[in-house]
mmCIF file of C-alpha atoms in Angstrom:
data_model
loop_
_atom_site.group_PDB
_atom_site.id
_atom_site.type_symbol
_atom_site.label_atom_id
_atom_site.label_comp_id
_atom_site.label_asym_id
_atom_site.label_seq_id
_atom_site.Cartn_x
_atom_site.Cartn_y
_atom_site.Cartn_z
ATOM 1 C CA MET A 1 4.905 -30.173 -5.397
ATOM 2 C CA ARG A 2 5.479 -32.242 -2.101
ATOM 3 C CA ILE A 3 9.123 -31.075 -2.131
ATOM 4 C CA LYS A 4 8.026 -27.407 -2.487
ATOM 5 C CA ILE A 5 5.673 -27.829 0.471
ATOM 6 C CA ILE A 6 8.366 -29.335 2.661
ATOM 7 C CA LEU A 7 10.750 -26.595 1.749
ATOM 8 C CA TYR A 8 8.232 -23.950 2.646
ATOM 9 C CA GLY A 9 7.546 -25.709 5.851
ATOM 10 C CA LEU A 10 11.250 -25.758 6.855
ATOM 11 C CA LEU A 11 11.636 -22.097 5.968
ATOM 12 C CA ALA A 12 8.555 -21.213 8.101
ATOM 13 C CA ILE A 13 10.102 -23.027 11.048
ATOM 14 C CA GLN A 14 13.343 -21.069 10.518
ATOM 15 C CA LEU A 15 11.600 -17.701 10.269
ATOM 16 C CA LEU A 16 9.426 -18.428 13.282
ATOM 17 C CA ALA A 17 12.586 -19.144 15.265
ATOM 18 C CA CYS A 18 13.615 -15.578 14.578
ATOM 19 C CA VAL A 19 10.452 -14.049 15.967
ATOM 20 C CA SER A 20 11.497 -14.164 19.565
ATOM 21 C CA SER A 21 14.125 -11.460 18.643
ATOM 22 C CA THR A 22 11.601 -9.114 17.193
ATOM 23 C CA LYS A 23 10.617 -7.529 20.587
ATOM 24 C CA THR A 24 14.227 -6.954 21.869
ATOM 25 C CA VAL A 25 15.207 -4.208 24.245
ATOM 26 C CA GLY A 26 15.972 -1.004 22.449
ATOM 27 C CA ARG A 27 13.244 -1.348 19.729
ATOM 28 C CA GLY A 28 10.571 0.179 21.881
ATOM 29 C CA THR A 29 6.959 -0.868 22.080
ATOM 30 C CA PRO A 30 5.870 -1.954 18.598
ATOM 31 C CA ILE A 31 2.822 -0.590 16.941
ATOM 32 C CA LYS A 32 0.049 -3.164 17.373
ATOM 33 C CA GLY A 33 -2.603 -1.836 14.970
ATOM 34 C CA VAL A 34 -5.687 -2.777 13.162
ATOM 35 C CA TYR A 35 -6.792 -1.618 9.670
ATOM 36 C CA GLY A 36 -10.228 -0.900 8.275
ATOM 37 C CA ASN A 37 -13.273 0.254 10.229
ATOM 38 C CA PRO A 38 -12.041 -0.431 13.743
ATOM 39 C CA ALA A 39 -15.433 0.578 15.182
ATOM 40 C CA ALA A 40 -16.452 -2.941 14.203
ATOM 41 C CA LEU A 41 -14.548 -4.146 17.200
ATOM 42 C CA TRP A 42 -16.552 -1.998 19.508
ATOM 43 C CA LYS A 43 -19.769 -3.297 17.998
ATOM 44 C CA ALA A 44 -18.559 -6.753 18.760
ATOM 45 C CA GLY A 45 -18.185 -5.764 22.441
ATOM 46 C CA TYR A 46 -14.455 -5.069 22.706
ATOM 47 C CA ASP A 47 -12.434 -1.981 23.472
ATOM 48 C CA PHE A 48 -8.961 -1.468 21.991
ATOM 49 C CA SER A 49 -7.042 -1.787 25.257
ATOM 50 C CA SER A 50 -8.637 -5.111 25.986
ATOM 51 C CA LEU A 51 -7.194 -6.422 22.738
ATOM 52 C CA GLY A 52 -3.826 -4.810 23.219
ATOM 53 C CA ILE A 53 -4.362 -2.427 20.205
ATOM 54 C CA ASN A 54 -2.352 0.799 20.484
ATOM 55 C CA ALA A 55 -2.938 2.183 16.988
ATOM 56 C CA VAL A 56 -5.796 2.202 14.519
ATOM 57 C CA PHE A 57 -5.654 2.720 10.786
ATOM 58 C CA ILE A 58 -9.093 3.790 9.634
ATOM 59 C CA ARG A 59 -10.384 4.188 6.189
ATOM 60 C CA SER A 60 -11.189 7.878 5.472
ATOM 61 C CA GLY A 61 -14.711 6.919 4.515
ATOM 62 C CA SER A 62 -15.264 5.522 8.046
ATOM 63 C CA LEU A 63 -13.891 8.520 9.855
ATOM 64 C CA ASN A 64 -16.149 10.657 12.137
ATOM 65 C CA GLN A 65 -15.885 12.750 15.155
ATOM 66 C CA GLU A 66 -17.499 10.231 17.364
ATOM 67 C CA PHE A 67 -14.850 7.648 16.460
ATOM 68 C CA ILE A 68 -12.030 10.225 16.999
ATOM 69 C CA GLU A 69 -13.323 11.102 20.520
ATOM 70 C CA ARG A 70 -13.824 7.480 21.747
ATOM 71 C CA ALA A 71 -10.525 6.320 20.292
ATOM 72 C CA LYS A 72 -8.622 9.145 21.903
ATOM 73 C CA LYS A 73 -10.202 8.193 25.261
ATOM 74 C CA GLU A 74 -8.802 4.749 24.773
ATOM 75 C CA GLY A 75 -5.396 6.132 24.171
ATOM 76 C CA VAL A 76 -4.696 4.762 20.701
ATOM 77 C CA LYS A 77 -2.902 6.519 17.869
ATOM 78 C CA ILE A 78 -5.197 7.327 14.967
ATOM 79 C CA TYR A 79 -3.812 6.987 11.441
ATOM 80 C CA VAL A 80 -6.175 7.703 8.489
ATOM 81 C CA GLU A 81 -6.025 5.916 5.220
ATOM 82 C CA PHE A 82 -6.102 8.392 2.325
ATOM 83 C CA PRO A 83 -6.938 7.033 -1.191
ATOM 84 C CA VAL A 84 -4.686 8.752 -3.651
ATOM 85 C CA LEU A 85 -4.863 7.310 -7.237
ATOM 86 C CA ASN A 86 -8.242 5.508 -7.028
ATOM 87 C CA GLY A 87 -9.937 7.259 -9.896
ATOM 88 C CA LYS A 88 -13.353 5.619 -10.328
ATOM 89 C CA GLU A 89 -15.541 8.358 -8.857
ATOM 90 C CA TYR A 90 -13.509 11.251 -10.274
ATOM 91 C CA LEU A 91 -13.422 9.712 -13.860
ATOM 92 C CA SER A 92 -17.266 9.570 -13.903
ATOM 93 C CA LYS A 93 -17.243 13.322 -14.099
ATOM 94 C CA HIS A 94 -13.785 14.004 -15.573
ATOM 95 C CA PRO A 95 -13.065 11.530 -18.443
ATOM 96 C CA GLU A 96 -10.051 13.680 -19.534
ATOM 97 C CA ALA A 97 -8.189 12.020 -16.633
ATOM 98 C CA TRP A 98 -8.674 8.528 -17.923
ATOM 99 C CA PRO A 99 -5.349 6.491 -18.157
ATOM 100 C CA ILE A 100 -4.546 5.645 -21.742
ATOM 101 C CA THR A 101 -2.801 2.341 -22.879
ATOM 102 C CA GLU A 102 -0.075 1.900 -25.326
ATOM 103 C CA LYS A 103 -2.764 1.024 -27.887
ATOM 104 C CA GLY A 104 -4.200 4.487 -27.540
ATOM 105 C CA ASN A 105 -7.400 3.214 -25.778
ATOM 106 C CA ARG A 106 -8.912 4.022 -22.452
ATOM 107 C CA ALA A 107 -7.582 1.516 -19.894
ATOM 108 C CA GLU A 108 -10.209 -1.098 -18.735
ATOM 109 C CA PRO A 109 -10.890 -1.532 -15.010
ATOM 110 C CA ALA A 110 -8.256 -3.852 -13.476
ATOM 111 C CA ASP A 111 -10.624 -6.222 -11.757
ATOM 112 C CA TRP A 112 -12.453 -4.084 -9.083
ATOM 113 C CA PHE A 113 -9.886 -1.251 -9.252
ATOM 114 C CA MET A 114 -9.950 1.689 -11.666
ATOM 115 C CA GLY A 115 -6.910 3.917 -11.572
ATOM 116 C CA ILE A 116 -6.363 7.316 -13.103
ATOM 117 C CA CYS A 117 -3.704 9.325 -14.949
ATOM 118 C CA PRO A 118 -1.556 10.667 -12.090
ATOM 119 C CA THR A 119 -0.439 13.740 -14.019
ATOM 120 C CA ASP A 120 -3.881 15.185 -14.368
ATOM 121 C CA PRO A 121 -3.755 18.585 -12.571
ATOM 122 C CA GLY A 122 -7.501 18.662 -11.732
ATOM 123 C CA PHE A 123 -7.233 15.302 -10.017
ATOM 124 C CA ARG A 124 -4.213 16.541 -8.013
ATOM 125 C CA GLU A 125 -6.113 19.564 -6.784
ATOM 126 C CA ASP A 126 -9.120 17.270 -5.986
ATOM 127 C CA ARG A 127 -6.912 15.027 -3.746
ATOM 128 C CA GLN A 128 -5.217 17.965 -2.009
ATOM 129 C CA GLN A 129 -8.453 19.491 -1.190
ATOM 130 C CA ALA A 130 -9.798 16.198 0.247
ATOM 131 C CA LEU A 131 -6.640 15.800 2.284
ATOM 132 C CA ALA A 132 -6.907 19.385 3.541
ATOM 133 C CA THR A 133 -10.496 18.651 4.688
ATOM 134 C CA ILE A 134 -9.452 15.670 6.710
ATOM 135 C CA LEU A 135 -6.477 17.464 8.284
ATOM 136 C CA SER A 136 -8.528 20.554 9.276
ATOM 137 C CA SER A 137 -11.560 18.560 10.495
ATOM 138 C CA TYR A 138 -10.011 15.803 12.709
ATOM 139 C CA SER A 139 -7.366 15.497 15.476
ATOM 140 C CA ILE A 140 -5.316 12.563 14.196
ATOM 141 C CA ASP A 141 -1.781 11.271 14.279
ATOM 142 C CA GLY A 142 -1.003 10.753 10.670
ATOM 143 C CA ILE A 143 -2.008 9.989 7.124
ATOM 144 C CA TRP A 144 -1.398 6.705 5.085
ATOM 145 C CA LEU A 145 -1.407 7.112 1.385
ATOM 146 C CA ASP A 146 -3.180 4.282 -0.267
ATOM 147 C CA TYR A 147 -3.828 3.225 -3.841
ATOM 148 C CA PHE A 148 -0.418 4.563 -4.521
ATOM 149 C CA HIS A 149 0.518 3.270 -7.952
ATOM 150 C CA TRP A 150 -0.203 3.594 -11.587
ATOM 151 C CA HIS A 151 -3.307 1.795 -12.908
ATOM 152 C CA ALA A 152 -2.962 -1.973 -12.141
ATOM 153 C CA GLN A 153 -4.237 -4.668 -9.981
ATOM 154 C CA PHE A 154 -1.776 -6.640 -7.787
ATOM 155 C CA GLU A 155 -3.933 -8.240 -5.064
ATOM 156 C CA THR A 156 -4.336 -11.461 -7.045
ATOM 157 C CA PRO A 157 -2.203 -14.464 -8.042
ATOM 158 C CA ASN A 158 -2.457 -13.257 -11.662
ATOM 159 C CA PRO A 159 -2.049 -9.523 -11.568
ATOM 160 C CA ILE A 160 -3.400 -7.152 -14.190
ATOM 161 C CA LEU A 161 -0.596 -4.916 -15.410
ATOM 162 C CA PRO A 162 -1.539 -2.633 -18.268
ATOM 163 C CA GLU A 163 0.947 -0.116 -19.797
ATOM 164 C CA THR A 164 -0.138 3.419 -18.920
ATOM 165 C CA CYS A 165 -0.401 6.403 -19.303
ATOM 166 C CA PHE A 166 0.126 7.423 -22.870
ATOM 167 C CA CYS A 167 -2.204 10.424 -22.946
ATOM 168 C CA GLU A 168 -1.005 13.564 -24.695
ATOM 169 C CA ARG A 169 -0.178 15.228 -21.414
ATOM 170 C CA CYS A 170 1.940 12.374 -20.112
ATOM 171 C CA MET A 171 3.918 12.083 -23.325
ATOM 172 C CA GLY A 172 4.500 15.860 -23.442
ATOM 173 C CA LEU A 173 5.747 15.781 -19.807
ATOM 174 C CA PHE A 174 8.075 12.784 -20.712
ATOM 175 C CA GLU A 175 9.433 14.739 -23.678
ATOM 176 C CA ASN A 176 10.398 17.597 -21.323
ATOM 177 C CA TYR A 177 11.897 15.165 -18.728
ATOM 178 C CA ALA A 178 14.012 13.192 -21.235
ATOM 179 C CA GLY A 179 14.874 16.255 -23.452
ATOM 180 C CA LEU A 180 13.605 14.719 -26.625
ATOM 181 C CA LYS A 181 11.033 15.032 -29.360
ATOM 182 C CA LEU A 182 8.654 12.110 -30.020
ATOM 183 C CA PRO A 183 8.175 11.143 -33.628
ATOM 184 C CA GLU A 184 4.970 12.264 -35.184
ATOM 185 C CA GLY A 185 2.156 9.751 -35.468
ATOM 186 C CA PRO A 186 -0.710 8.169 -33.555
ATOM 187 C CA ILE A 187 -0.438 7.120 -29.957
ATOM 188 C CA PRO A 188 0.349 3.375 -30.604
ATOM 189 C CA ASP A 189 3.314 4.268 -32.794
ATOM 190 C CA GLN A 190 4.612 6.813 -30.281
ATOM 191 C CA ALA A 191 4.134 4.377 -27.396
ATOM 192 C CA ASP A 192 5.960 1.633 -29.306
ATOM 193 C CA TRP A 193 8.826 4.001 -30.088
ATOM 194 C CA ILE A 194 9.189 4.949 -26.262
ATOM 195 C CA LEU A 195 9.068 1.401 -25.136
ATOM 196 C CA ARG A 196 11.661 0.274 -27.746
ATOM 197 C CA ASN A 197 14.077 3.284 -27.548
ATOM 198 C CA GLN A 198 13.530 5.104 -24.217
ATOM 199 C CA GLU A 199 12.161 2.402 -21.846
ATOM 200 C CA VAL A 200 14.668 3.195 -19.149
ATOM 201 C CA ALA A 201 13.923 6.874 -19.049
ATOM 202 C CA TRP A 202 10.188 6.226 -19.441
ATOM 203 C CA ARG A 203 10.210 3.892 -16.335
ATOM 204 C CA LYS A 204 12.305 6.301 -14.324
ATOM 205 C CA TRP A 205 10.019 9.273 -15.238
ATOM 206 C CA ARG A 206 6.962 7.346 -14.143
ATOM 207 C CA THR A 207 8.403 6.460 -10.805
ATOM 208 C CA GLY A 208 9.360 10.120 -10.477
ATOM 209 C CA VAL A 209 5.620 11.068 -10.781
ATOM 210 C CA LEU A 210 4.819 8.991 -7.691
ATOM 211 C CA VAL A 211 7.716 10.399 -5.702
ATOM 212 C CA GLU A 212 6.473 13.889 -6.473
ATOM 213 C CA TRP A 213 2.963 12.920 -5.280
ATOM 214 C CA ALA A 214 4.514 11.601 -2.027
ATOM 215 C CA ASP A 215 6.600 14.762 -1.666
ATOM 216 C CA VAL A 216 3.707 17.095 -2.214
ATOM 217 C CA LEU A 217 1.286 15.260 -0.066
ATOM 218 C CA GLY A 218 3.747 14.676 2.643
ATOM 219 C CA LYS A 219 4.637 18.371 2.881
ATOM 220 C CA GLN A 220 0.959 19.216 3.064
ATOM 221 C CA VAL A 221 0.591 16.895 6.034
ATOM 222 C CA LYS A 222 3.689 18.309 7.787
ATOM 223 C CA SER A 223 2.511 21.946 7.105
ATOM 224 C CA VAL A 224 -0.425 21.296 9.449
ATOM 225 C CA ASP A 225 1.643 19.665 12.215
ATOM 226 C CA GLY A 226 5.177 18.609 11.927
ATOM 227 C CA SER A 227 4.561 15.701 14.348
ATOM 228 C CA LEU A 228 2.046 14.061 12.019
ATOM 229 C CA LEU A 229 3.295 10.873 10.283
ATOM 230 C CA THR A 230 3.014 10.164 6.628
ATOM 231 C CA GLY A 231 2.927 6.532 5.645
ATOM 232 C CA ILE A 232 2.569 4.729 2.383
ATOM 233 C CA TYR A 233 0.804 1.426 1.668
ATOM 234 C CA HIS A 234 2.517 -0.238 -1.189
ATOM 235 C CA CYS A 235 2.562 -3.521 -3.076
ATOM 236 C CA GLY A 236 4.728 -6.131 -1.328
ATOM 237 C CA TRP A 237 6.512 -7.572 -4.382
ATOM 238 C CA MET A 238 10.195 -8.447 -4.681
ATOM 239 C CA PRO A 239 11.913 -6.345 -7.305
ATOM 240 C CA ALA A 240 12.019 -9.195 -9.831
ATOM 241 C CA ASP A 241 8.432 -10.470 -9.348
ATOM 242 C CA HIS A 242 6.235 -10.445 -12.466
ATOM 243 C CA ASP A 243 8.967 -9.286 -14.700
ATOM 244 C CA SER A 244 9.812 -6.322 -12.404
ATOM 245 C CA ALA A 245 6.312 -5.028 -12.396
ATOM 246 C CA LEU A 246 6.603 -3.284 -9.087
ATOM 247 C CA TYR A 247 8.902 -0.746 -10.842
ATOM 248 C CA LYS A 248 7.942 -1.096 -14.489
ATOM 249 C CA ASN A 249 4.125 -1.083 -14.304
ATOM 250 C CA LEU A 250 3.195 0.050 -10.766
ATOM 251 C CA GLY A 251 5.857 2.779 -10.855
ATOM 252 C CA ILE A 252 7.101 2.047 -7.302
ATOM 253 C CA ASP A 253 10.775 2.884 -6.465
ATOM 254 C CA LEU A 254 10.975 2.053 -2.845
ATOM 255 C CA ALA A 255 14.416 3.483 -2.401
ATOM 256 C CA ALA A 256 13.321 6.851 -3.765
ATOM 257 C CA LEU A 257 10.005 6.756 -1.778
ATOM 258 C CA SER A 258 11.872 6.016 1.437
ATOM 259 C CA GLY A 259 12.993 9.558 1.641
ATOM 260 C CA LYS A 260 9.378 10.905 1.331
ATOM 261 C CA ALA A 261 7.590 8.925 4.121
ATOM 262 C CA ASP A 262 8.011 8.340 7.760
ATOM 263 C CA VAL A 263 6.708 4.811 7.460
ATOM 264 C CA LEU A 264 6.296 2.330 4.617
ATOM 265 C CA SER A 265 3.554 -0.334 5.006
ATOM 266 C CA PRO A 266 4.087 -3.247 2.539
ATOM 267 C CA MET A 267 0.835 -4.936 1.759
ATOM 268 C CA LEU A 268 1.650 -8.626 2.518
ATOM 269 C CA PHE A 269 -1.635 -10.345 1.710
ATOM 270 C CA HIS A 270 -0.407 -13.786 1.192
ATOM 271 C CA GLN A 271 -3.504 -15.629 0.425
ATOM 272 C CA LEU A 272 -4.964 -13.041 -1.977
ATOM 273 C CA LYS A 273 -1.650 -13.248 -3.886
ATOM 274 C CA GLY A 274 -1.608 -17.079 -3.889
ATOM 275 C CA ARG A 275 1.449 -17.199 -1.626
ATOM 276 C CA PRO A 276 2.274 -19.476 1.385
ATOM 277 C CA VAL A 277 2.368 -17.950 4.813
ATOM 278 C CA SER A 278 6.139 -18.128 4.905
ATOM 279 C CA TRP A 279 6.255 -15.658 2.045
ATOM 280 C CA VAL A 280 5.492 -12.862 4.502
ATOM 281 C CA GLY A 281 8.701 -13.803 6.381
ATOM 282 C CA GLU A 282 10.616 -14.036 3.240
ATOM 283 C CA TYR A 283 9.673 -10.571 2.235
ATOM 284 C CA MET A 284 10.641 -9.141 5.681
ATOM 285 C CA ASN A 285 13.982 -10.887 5.465
ATOM 286 C CA TRP A 286 14.636 -9.340 1.988
ATOM 287 C CA LEU A 287 13.613 -5.952 3.306
ATOM 288 C CA SER A 288 16.086 -6.208 6.190
ATOM 289 C CA GLY A 289 18.965 -6.287 3.694
ATOM 290 C CA GLN A 290 18.011 -3.130 1.788
ATOM 291 C CA SER A 291 20.582 -0.333 2.002
ATOM 292 C CA TRP A 292 17.987 2.403 1.854
ATOM 293 C CA LEU A 293 16.577 1.248 5.212
ATOM 294 C CA LYS A 294 19.936 1.934 6.950
ATOM 295 C CA GLY A 295 20.666 5.257 8.775
ATOM 296 C CA ALA A 296 18.920 7.660 10.958
ATOM 297 C CA GLY A 297 16.621 9.090 8.270
ATOM 298 C CA ALA A 298 15.250 5.727 7.123
ATOM 299 C CA PRO A 299 11.535 5.221 7.254
ATOM 300 C CA LYS A 300 9.973 2.854 9.798
ATOM 301 C CA ILE A 301 8.357 -0.466 8.483
ATOM 302 C CA TRP A 302 4.877 -1.361 9.605
ATOM 303 C CA PRO A 303 3.495 -4.114 7.300
ATOM 304 C CA ILE A 304 -0.139 -4.854 6.817
ATOM 305 C CA VAL A 305 -0.979 -8.539 6.907
ATOM 306 C CA GLN A 306 -3.997 -10.620 5.888
ATOM 307 C CA GLY A 307 -6.631 -11.680 8.433
ATOM 308 C CA TYR A 308 -9.504 -11.413 5.912
ATOM 309 C CA ASN A 309 -10.796 -14.532 4.279
ATOM 310 C CA GLY A 310 -10.355 -13.869 0.617
ATOM 311 C CA THR A 311 -10.169 -16.726 -1.940
ATOM 312 C CA GLY A 312 -10.242 -19.064 1.017
ATOM 313 C CA LYS A 313 -10.148 -19.130 4.777
ATOM 314 C CA VAL A 314 -7.218 -17.700 6.599
ATOM 315 C CA THR A 315 -7.076 -19.927 9.660
ATOM 316 C CA ALA A 316 -6.404 -18.708 13.177
ATOM 317 C CA GLU A 317 -2.929 -20.418 13.058
ATOM 318 C CA GLU A 318 -2.091 -18.754 9.791
ATOM 319 C CA PHE A 319 -3.234 -15.474 11.183
ATOM 320 C CA LYS A 320 -0.788 -15.889 14.160
ATOM 321 C CA GLN A 321 1.967 -16.729 11.837
ATOM 322 C CA VAL A 322 1.581 -13.592 9.601
ATOM 323 C CA LEU A 323 1.402 -11.431 12.666
ATOM 324 C CA GLU A 324 4.630 -12.891 13.947
ATOM 325 C CA PHE A 325 6.272 -12.745 10.488
ATOM 326 C CA GLY A 326 5.026 -9.111 10.179
ATOM 327 C CA LEU A 327 7.067 -8.111 13.223
ATOM 328 C CA LEU A 328 10.306 -9.583 12.023
ATOM 329 C CA PRO A 329 13.148 -6.983 11.625
ATOM 330 C CA PRO A 330 13.169 -4.358 10.335
ATOM 331 C CA SER A 331 9.506 -3.933 11.383
ATOM 332 C CA THR A 332 8.497 -2.005 14.385
ATOM 333 C CA GLY A 333 4.864 -2.458 13.983
ATOM 334 C CA VAL A 334 2.130 -4.584 12.286
ATOM 335 C CA MET A 335 -1.532 -4.315 11.417
ATOM 336 C CA PRO A 336 -3.976 -6.914 10.191
ATOM 337 C CA PHE A 337 -6.533 -6.349 7.367
ATOM 338 C CA SER A 338 -9.211 -6.001 8.391
ATOM 339 C CA ALA A 339 -10.920 -4.951 11.578
ATOM 340 C CA GLU A 340 -14.368 -6.008 10.340
ATOM 341 C CA SER A 341 -13.286 -9.574 9.449
ATOM 342 C CA ILE A 342 -11.541 -10.060 12.644
ATOM 343 C CA ALA A 343 -14.415 -8.709 14.748
ATOM 344 C CA GLY A 344 -16.554 -11.581 13.373
ATOM 345 C CA ASP A 345 -14.096 -14.309 14.140
ATOM 346 C CA THR A 346 -13.634 -15.230 17.801
ATOM 347 C CA ALA A 347 -10.576 -17.427 17.096
ATOM 348 C CA LYS A 348 -8.716 -14.682 15.328
ATOM 349 C CA LEU A 349 -9.700 -12.166 18.084
ATOM 350 C CA ARG A 350 -8.198 -14.627 20.655
ATOM 351 C CA VAL A 351 -4.978 -14.770 18.587
ATOM 352 C CA LEU A 352 -4.795 -10.991 18.236
ATOM 353 C CA ARG A 353 -5.345 -10.468 21.925
ATOM 354 C CA GLU A 354 -2.790 -13.078 22.949
ATOM 355 C CA PHE A 355 -0.189 -11.732 20.509
ATOM 356 C CA TYR A 356 -0.631 -8.113 21.303
ATOM 357 C CA LYS A 357 -0.988 -8.536 25.008
ATOM 358 C CA ASN A 358 2.164 -10.701 25.236
#
């Protein structure tokens, strides 16, 4: 354990030595954001400019016209978090959209999160209507897709990774996609056959479902105003983590999604995932080597890092480090989670101001 701590410490020193290169000439002014309900900072007696904030990422549930007007006056970009595959409220009235496990049962809530079957047409319509309401009601600068994964919980050291969805609709769509006919029998037998004989095609089909969601919602945003940005919050795991669960369970293919979003925002919540601070830098270094981030059409990278005290306290020094790591190349922006937790912590506010005003 002592050796591991020393190694992490040495890596952190190496990564921090690279931070000075993150604000080089030619990269422009980075996005210096904050996520959550940014009005909490106003209530604490601050305005955005005094803290160096030039962009706010606000939960759709906290959005109102008063906020829009004041934020516009302060000259910040306004990006709205849009929950996509969070199904708890919808499922209370539409149980037909419940995700089904390989055992043929309704999936249990994954900790606090309850996902949904992403192929349910009624839910797709519900989300598009909700997005249309936001786009027609408020003058904003972009939409960030959130809860963008198949039913699972990844914001924990021990993630909850069920196998879904094996409802009749999903298996019918998979049959059409793969050009095959599933054997007759109950759901557990069919699911077992798929996972033993067609797992590669099954995983690829599932990732394709999310790519289609991103394509449809992204086009809906652009149809209102081509200058609006579409971002995606996504789990910040390496491809091999948890037996390749990013791809296999969550259904996230970053290379494929990179063509459907203007910005990708990996969720680098180190403490919630039981990782050292240096892990944020490790992830950014891995990301910088990905071929799908090369070229003129590649998405921007604006990670979201942890300022919130989750299972323990995130110190002001840790907060400073994750902000610095979050702006390592290829990043051109960073935002901490969350505005409310930072507003109540004078030490973190000082770190934020010094870092953003530098």
